[in-house]
Amino acid sequence: MTFGSVTVTMLGLLFVTFIIGRVMPIDPVLSIVGERASKSTYDAVYNQLGLDKPLLVQFFYYIWDVLHGDFGTSLLNARPVADDIRRVFPATLELASLGVLFGIVLGVPLGVIAAVRRGSWIDQIARVVALVGYSMPIFWLGLMGLLVFYGILGWVGGPGRVGIFYVDVVPSVTGMILIDSIIDGNWTVFKDAFSHIILPASLLGYYSLAYVSRMTRSFMLEQLSAEYITTARVKGMSERAVIWRHAFRNIRVQLITVIALSYANLLEGSVLTEIIFSWPGIGSYITTALLSADMNAVLGGTVVVGLIFILLNIFSDLLYRVFDPRAK
């Protein structure tokens, strides 16, 4: 993405969120002062929020505030929304990162093997795994996972990030409890936190695995049918070298986009998973704010999620230049 396209995309994102905040049938002034407030109090807050100014002026004020990291004040707790997002986002980042790692480590080899052994039982299993991953509702898988692995077998921890006895035991450095417990050297907290994150991360990772394996298989099938692969085989090159040094090497750039989109989708689409597992991330934060008509929090979280998509696209473009010299 060029600087111009990034700027236009960001302005479009801010414009959409601004309009949503204005067309929602929720009066932000009443949410602050309450329905029993006097007219003078109502008017004072109305003017303080800048709602008496033209929409274009309000939009420029909105852009100025966002560029300075000001998303307003949460109506639920009277804290700056930016502070709340900094507090909850690391939990989502930790969950989604572990999930996409699961999807990459298992999804890429599965897609490659399925393409190489097209039509075999391994290929059929890979296609079924991908189909189930796309078809099963994540809330149903989450509930069944809690019932079986936590309620019946007791193999994993329950809802939340850690057990109640380990809350705030390790100091928060990164906000990601697995890393913080390693930094603190508290392996008891690390073990407990891992037992809590492994199930929701595996569920998110399963959806990532389904997408990544399916796209990897499709990319590999296209490369394996190319003439240069036939030429390499005729020259006597080993099958391992043909697959990994030639075919897989030529799909790396395409996989970068797939993985980046998968990661962004996990960061943005983990709402149901966070609710089911009582995971205090940005998805739960936005949902709670929406149900409480806290539009400052909703719009702030929406802008952050949109910004993540933009940044991951920029990161993908940078990686293109590393793996594909033609992009330079």
Short mmCIF file of C-alpha atoms in Angstrom, two decimals:
data_model
loop_
_atom_site.label_atom_id
_atom_site.label_comp_id
_atom_site.label_asym_id
_atom_site.label_seq_id
_atom_site.Cartn_x
_atom_site.Cartn_y
_atom_site.Cartn_z
CA MET A 1 0.00 0.00 0.00
CA THR A 2 1.28 3.45 -0.93
CA PHE A 3 1.20 6.41 1.43
CA GLY A 4 -1.70 7.88 -0.51
CA SER A 5 -3.80 4.72 -0.35
CA VAL A 6 -3.07 4.35 3.37
CA THR A 7 -4.17 7.94 3.98
CA VAL A 8 -7.37 7.53 1.97
CA THR A 9 -8.19 4.23 3.68
CA MET A 10 -7.63 5.71 7.13
CA LEU A 11 -9.75 8.77 6.34
CA GLY A 12 -12.48 6.49 5.02
CA LEU A 13 -12.35 4.44 8.22
CA LEU A 14 -12.59 7.58 10.38
CA PHE A 15 -15.44 8.95 8.24
CA VAL A 16 -17.46 5.74 8.54
CA THR A 17 -16.99 5.52 12.31
CA PHE A 18 -17.85 9.22 12.66
CA ILE A 19 -21.08 8.81 10.68
CA ILE A 20 -22.02 5.69 12.66
CA GLY A 21 -21.58 7.66 15.87
CA ARG A 22 -23.91 10.37 14.58
CA VAL A 23 -26.69 8.21 13.10
CA MET A 24 -27.01 5.81 16.04
CA PRO A 25 -30.31 6.46 17.87
CA ILE A 26 -28.42 7.18 21.08
CA ASP A 27 -28.11 10.63 22.60
CA PRO A 28 -24.55 10.91 23.99
CA VAL A 29 -25.55 13.88 26.12
CA LEU A 30 -28.33 11.97 27.87
CA SER A 31 -25.95 9.08 28.40
CA ILE A 32 -23.72 11.48 30.36
CA VAL A 33 -26.16 13.74 32.25
CA GLY A 34 -29.09 11.35 32.59
CA GLU A 35 -32.73 11.88 31.68
CA ARG A 36 -33.52 14.00 34.76
CA ALA A 37 -30.92 16.67 34.05
CA SER A 38 -32.07 20.26 33.56
CA LYS A 39 -32.05 21.90 30.14
CA SER A 40 -29.19 24.20 31.11
CA THR A 41 -27.06 21.21 32.10
CA TYR A 42 -28.01 19.41 28.90
CA ASP A 43 -27.10 22.44 26.77
CA ALA A 44 -23.80 22.93 28.58
CA VAL A 45 -22.70 19.32 27.92
CA TYR A 46 -24.06 19.50 24.36
CA ASN A 47 -21.83 22.51 23.64
CA GLN A 48 -18.89 20.99 25.50
CA LEU A 49 -19.02 17.94 23.24
CA GLY A 50 -19.01 20.20 20.19
CA LEU A 51 -22.36 18.94 18.95
CA ASP A 52 -23.53 22.51 18.31
CA LYS A 53 -20.99 22.90 15.49
CA PRO A 54 -21.49 21.88 11.81
CA LEU A 55 -20.88 18.23 10.99
CA LEU A 56 -17.81 19.02 8.89
CA VAL A 57 -16.21 20.88 11.78
CA GLN A 58 -17.10 18.01 14.14
CA PHE A 59 -15.45 15.57 11.73
CA PHE A 60 -12.19 17.54 11.65
CA TYR A 61 -12.22 17.72 15.46
CA TYR A 62 -12.80 13.95 15.52
CA ILE A 63 -9.81 13.35 13.20
CA TRP A 64 -7.62 15.64 15.30
CA ASP A 65 -8.53 13.81 18.52
CA VAL A 66 -7.96 10.35 17.02
CA LEU A 67 -4.58 11.34 15.60
CA HIS A 68 -3.62 12.38 19.12
CA GLY A 69 -4.83 9.09 20.58
CA ASP A 70 -7.96 10.60 22.11
CA PHE A 71 -11.06 8.44 21.63
CA GLY A 72 -13.06 10.25 24.27
CA THR A 73 -14.15 9.09 27.70
CA SER A 74 -15.99 5.86 28.40
CA LEU A 75 -19.48 6.42 29.72
CA LEU A 76 -19.29 3.21 31.75
CA ASN A 77 -16.24 3.93 33.89
CA ALA A 78 -15.38 7.59 33.13
CA ARG A 79 -11.88 6.56 32.02
CA PRO A 80 -10.25 7.51 28.72
CA VAL A 81 -11.17 4.97 26.05
CA ALA A 82 -7.55 4.89 24.88
CA ASP A 83 -6.46 3.70 28.34
CA ASP A 84 -9.11 0.98 28.32
CA ILE A 85 -8.01 -0.22 24.88
CA ARG A 86 -4.36 -0.33 25.97
CA ARG A 87 -5.46 -2.44 28.91
CA VAL A 88 -7.61 -5.00 27.03
CA PHE A 89 -5.86 -5.24 23.65
CA PRO A 90 -2.84 -7.30 24.83
CA ALA A 91 -5.23 -10.10 25.88
CA THR A 92 -6.66 -10.28 22.35
CA LEU A 93 -3.20 -9.98 20.81
CA GLU A 94 -1.94 -12.89 22.92
CA LEU A 95 -4.94 -15.06 22.07
CA ALA A 96 -4.92 -14.31 18.33
CA SER A 97 -1.13 -14.67 18.04
CA LEU A 98 -1.19 -18.14 19.57
CA GLY A 99 -4.17 -19.03 17.38
CA VAL A 100 -2.55 -17.93 14.11
CA LEU A 101 0.69 -19.70 15.11
CA PHE A 102 -1.36 -22.88 15.52
CA GLY A 103 -2.92 -22.28 12.09
CA ILE A 104 0.42 -21.70 10.36
CA VAL A 105 2.35 -24.57 11.95
CA LEU A 106 -0.36 -27.11 11.10
CA GLY A 107 -2.16 -25.51 8.17
CA VAL A 108 0.78 -24.90 5.82
CA PRO A 109 2.24 -28.47 5.96
CA LEU A 110 -1.27 -29.93 5.73
CA GLY A 111 -2.01 -27.89 2.61
CA VAL A 112 1.30 -28.82 0.99
CA ILE A 113 0.89 -32.55 1.69
CA ALA A 114 -2.72 -32.48 0.47
CA ALA A 115 -1.63 -30.88 -2.82
CA VAL A 116 1.29 -33.28 -3.32
CA ARG A 117 -0.94 -36.29 -2.63
CA ARG A 118 -3.97 -34.99 -4.46
CA GLY A 119 -6.88 -37.41 -4.36
CA SER A 120 -5.39 -39.54 -1.59
CA TRP A 121 -6.91 -40.14 1.83
CA ILE A 122 -4.67 -37.41 3.28
CA ASP A 123 -6.10 -34.94 0.76
CA GLN A 124 -9.64 -36.00 1.62
CA ILE A 125 -9.00 -35.55 5.35
CA ALA A 126 -7.48 -32.11 4.75
CA ARG A 127 -10.51 -31.03 2.75
CA VAL A 128 -12.91 -32.31 5.39
CA VAL A 129 -10.94 -30.53 8.13
CA ALA A 130 -11.14 -27.28 6.16
CA LEU A 131 -14.85 -27.74 5.45
CA VAL A 132 -15.69 -28.40 9.09
CA GLY A 133 -13.60 -25.41 10.12
CA TYR A 134 -15.60 -23.16 7.83
CA SER A 135 -18.98 -24.68 8.72
CA MET A 136 -19.05 -25.16 12.49
CA PRO A 137 -20.23 -22.13 14.52
CA ILE A 138 -17.44 -21.09 16.85
CA PHE A 139 -19.81 -20.54 19.79
CA TRP A 140 -20.95 -24.17 19.53
CA LEU A 141 -17.37 -25.44 19.35
CA GLY A 142 -16.45 -23.24 22.31
CA LEU A 143 -19.28 -24.53 24.46
CA MET A 144 -18.58 -28.15 23.52
CA GLY A 145 -14.87 -27.63 24.18
CA LEU A 146 -15.57 -26.25 27.65
CA LEU A 147 -17.98 -29.09 28.39
CA VAL A 148 -15.63 -31.87 27.28
CA PHE A 149 -12.09 -30.67 27.99
CA TYR A 150 -12.83 -28.55 31.07
CA GLY A 151 -16.04 -29.86 32.58
CA ILE A 152 -15.65 -33.62 31.96
CA LEU A 153 -11.96 -34.35 31.36
CA GLY A 154 -10.45 -31.44 33.31
CA TRP A 155 -7.55 -31.17 30.88
CA VAL A 156 -7.66 -27.36 30.52
CA GLY A 157 -8.41 -24.36 32.67
CA GLY A 158 -11.83 -22.76 32.68
CA PRO A 159 -12.97 -19.32 31.52
CA GLY A 160 -10.75 -16.32 32.12
CA ARG A 161 -7.03 -15.77 31.61
CA VAL A 162 -5.85 -17.31 34.89
CA GLY A 163 -7.31 -18.92 37.98
CA ILE A 164 -8.66 -16.59 40.66
CA PHE A 165 -5.65 -17.27 42.93
CA TYR A 166 -3.20 -16.04 40.26
CA VAL A 167 -4.86 -12.76 39.31
CA ASP A 168 -2.34 -9.88 39.44
CA VAL A 169 0.36 -12.16 40.86
CA VAL A 170 2.90 -11.25 38.17
CA PRO A 171 3.58 -7.59 37.30
CA SER A 172 2.16 -6.44 33.97
CA VAL A 173 4.98 -5.55 31.58
CA THR A 174 3.55 -6.40 28.16
CA GLY A 175 -0.04 -7.11 29.19
CA MET A 176 0.34 -10.64 27.79
CA ILE A 177 0.31 -12.91 30.79
CA LEU A 178 2.35 -15.74 29.25
CA ILE A 179 5.22 -13.40 28.44
CA ASP A 180 4.89 -11.50 31.72
CA SER A 181 5.06 -14.73 33.73
CA ILE A 182 8.22 -15.75 31.82
CA ILE A 183 9.80 -12.35 32.50
CA ASP A 184 8.91 -12.69 36.18
CA GLY A 185 10.15 -16.29 36.24
CA ASN A 186 6.85 -17.47 37.73
CA TRP A 187 6.33 -20.81 36.01
CA THR A 188 3.33 -21.69 38.16
CA VAL A 189 1.40 -18.73 36.75
CA PHE A 190 2.67 -19.56 33.26
CA LYS A 191 1.37 -23.11 33.51
CA ASP A 192 -2.01 -21.93 34.81
CA ALA A 193 -2.29 -19.21 32.13
CA PHE A 194 -1.36 -21.69 29.40
CA SER A 195 -4.04 -24.11 30.60
CA HIS A 196 -6.60 -21.30 30.23
CA ILE A 197 -5.48 -20.03 26.83
CA ILE A 198 -4.86 -23.32 25.04
CA LEU A 199 -8.53 -24.14 24.37
CA PRO A 200 -9.73 -20.77 23.01
CA ALA A 201 -6.47 -20.35 21.07
CA SER A 202 -6.91 -23.82 19.56
CA LEU A 203 -10.45 -22.98 18.46
CA LEU A 204 -9.31 -19.75 16.80
CA GLY A 205 -6.33 -21.63 15.40
CA TYR A 206 -8.64 -24.24 13.91
CA TYR A 207 -10.41 -21.57 11.87
CA SER A 208 -7.05 -20.19 10.81
CA LEU A 209 -5.86 -23.71 9.96
CA ALA A 210 -8.93 -24.30 7.78
CA TYR A 211 -8.31 -21.12 5.78
CA VAL A 212 -4.52 -21.43 5.54
CA SER A 213 -4.52 -25.13 4.58
CA ARG A 214 -7.17 -24.60 1.93
CA MET A 215 -5.35 -21.69 0.31
CA THR A 216 -1.95 -23.44 0.57
CA ARG A 217 -3.36 -26.49 -1.18
CA SER A 218 -4.82 -24.32 -3.96
CA PHE A 219 -1.57 -22.40 -4.47
CA MET A 220 0.53 -25.58 -4.49
CA LEU A 221 -1.72 -27.34 -7.00
CA GLU A 222 -1.28 -24.41 -9.37
CA GLN A 223 2.52 -24.52 -9.03
CA LEU A 224 2.82 -28.32 -9.26
CA SER A 225 1.05 -28.26 -12.63
CA ALA A 226 3.46 -25.67 -14.06
CA GLU A 227 6.00 -26.55 -16.73
CA TYR A 228 9.06 -25.63 -14.67
CA ILE A 229 8.10 -28.32 -12.13
CA THR A 230 7.94 -30.93 -14.90
CA THR A 231 11.32 -29.74 -16.16
CA ALA A 232 12.85 -30.03 -12.67
CA ARG A 233 11.57 -33.60 -12.35
CA VAL A 234 12.84 -34.57 -15.80
CA LYS A 235 16.30 -33.30 -14.81
CA GLY A 236 16.29 -35.79 -11.95
CA MET A 237 15.82 -33.37 -9.06
CA SER A 238 14.55 -35.03 -5.89
CA GLU A 239 10.86 -34.72 -5.13
CA ARG A 240 11.61 -33.01 -1.84
CA ALA A 241 13.62 -30.31 -3.61
CA VAL A 242 10.92 -29.90 -6.27
CA ILE A 243 8.23 -29.37 -3.65
CA TRP A 244 10.00 -27.19 -1.11
CA ARG A 245 12.77 -25.42 -3.05
CA HIS A 246 10.73 -24.65 -6.15
CA ALA A 247 6.96 -24.99 -5.77
CA PHE A 248 6.65 -23.83 -2.15
CA ARG A 249 9.18 -21.05 -2.67
CA ASN A 250 6.96 -19.55 -5.36
CA ILE A 251 3.84 -19.44 -3.17
CA ARG A 252 5.47 -17.68 -0.20
CA VAL A 253 4.35 -14.24 -1.32
CA GLN A 254 0.74 -15.40 -1.70
CA LEU A 255 0.88 -17.07 1.71
CA ILE A 256 2.00 -13.81 3.30
CA THR A 257 -1.30 -12.21 2.30
CA VAL A 258 -3.29 -15.22 3.45
CA ILE A 259 -1.58 -15.34 6.86
CA ALA A 260 -1.85 -11.56 7.35
CA LEU A 261 -5.59 -11.63 6.59
CA SER A 262 -6.05 -14.64 8.84
CA TYR A 263 -4.26 -12.86 11.67
CA ALA A 264 -6.31 -9.70 11.20
CA ASN A 265 -9.53 -11.72 11.17
CA LEU A 266 -8.58 -13.42 14.42
CA LEU A 267 -7.79 -10.09 16.07
CA GLU A 268 -11.07 -8.62 14.87
CA GLY A 269 -13.32 -11.65 14.87
CA SER A 270 -12.60 -13.17 18.27
CA VAL A 271 -15.70 -11.58 19.84
CA LEU A 272 -17.70 -14.78 20.35
CA THR A 273 -14.65 -16.68 21.58
CA GLU A 274 -13.84 -13.98 24.12
CA ILE A 275 -17.43 -13.89 25.36
CA ILE A 276 -17.70 -17.67 25.74
CA PHE A 277 -14.37 -17.94 27.55
CA SER A 278 -14.76 -14.69 29.56
CA TRP A 279 -11.60 -13.45 27.90
CA PRO A 280 -11.06 -9.76 28.75
CA GLY A 281 -9.99 -8.65 25.27
CA ILE A 282 -11.03 -5.95 22.85
CA GLY A 283 -13.87 -8.07 21.45
CA SER A 284 -15.52 -8.39 24.85
CA TYR A 285 -14.82 -4.71 25.51
CA ILE A 286 -16.58 -3.55 22.32
CA THR A 287 -19.51 -5.91 22.90
CA THR A 288 -20.03 -4.73 26.47
CA ALA A 289 -19.77 -1.11 25.36
CA LEU A 290 -22.29 -1.65 22.56
CA LEU A 291 -24.82 -3.27 24.89
CA SER A 292 -24.36 -0.33 27.28
CA ALA A 293 -24.68 2.29 24.52
CA ASP A 294 -21.12 3.50 25.22
CA MET A 295 -20.45 4.76 21.70
CA ASN A 296 -17.08 6.34 22.51
CA ALA A 297 -15.76 2.91 23.48
CA VAL A 298 -17.41 1.19 20.49
CA LEU A 299 -16.02 3.65 17.96
CA GLY A 300 -12.59 3.71 19.60
CA GLY A 301 -12.36 -0.07 19.45
CA THR A 302 -13.61 -0.07 15.84
CA VAL A 303 -10.94 2.44 14.78
CA VAL A 304 -8.22 0.36 16.44
CA VAL A 305 -9.38 -2.83 14.69
CA GLY A 306 -9.48 -1.01 11.35
CA LEU A 307 -6.01 0.37 11.96
CA ILE A 308 -4.76 -3.16 12.59
CA PHE A 309 -5.99 -4.24 9.15
CA ILE A 310 -4.17 -1.31 7.55
CA LEU A 311 -0.93 -1.97 9.43
CA LEU A 312 -0.97 -5.67 8.56
CA ASN A 313 -1.43 -4.80 4.89
CA ILE A 314 1.57 -2.47 5.08
CA PHE A 315 3.57 -5.20 6.81
CA SER A 316 2.59 -7.66 4.05
CA ASP A 317 3.83 -5.23 1.40
CA LEU A 318 7.16 -4.92 3.20
CA LEU A 319 7.52 -8.69 3.34
CA TYR A 320 6.79 -8.87 -0.41
CA ARG A 321 9.98 -6.93 -1.00
CA VAL A 322 11.93 -9.43 1.08
CA PHE A 323 10.60 -12.62 -0.54
CA ASP A 324 9.96 -11.37 -4.07
CA PRO A 325 12.80 -9.29 -5.60
CA ARG A 326 10.47 -8.25 -8.46
CA ALA A 327 8.43 -6.18 -5.99
CA LYS A 328 11.44 -3.89 -5.51
#
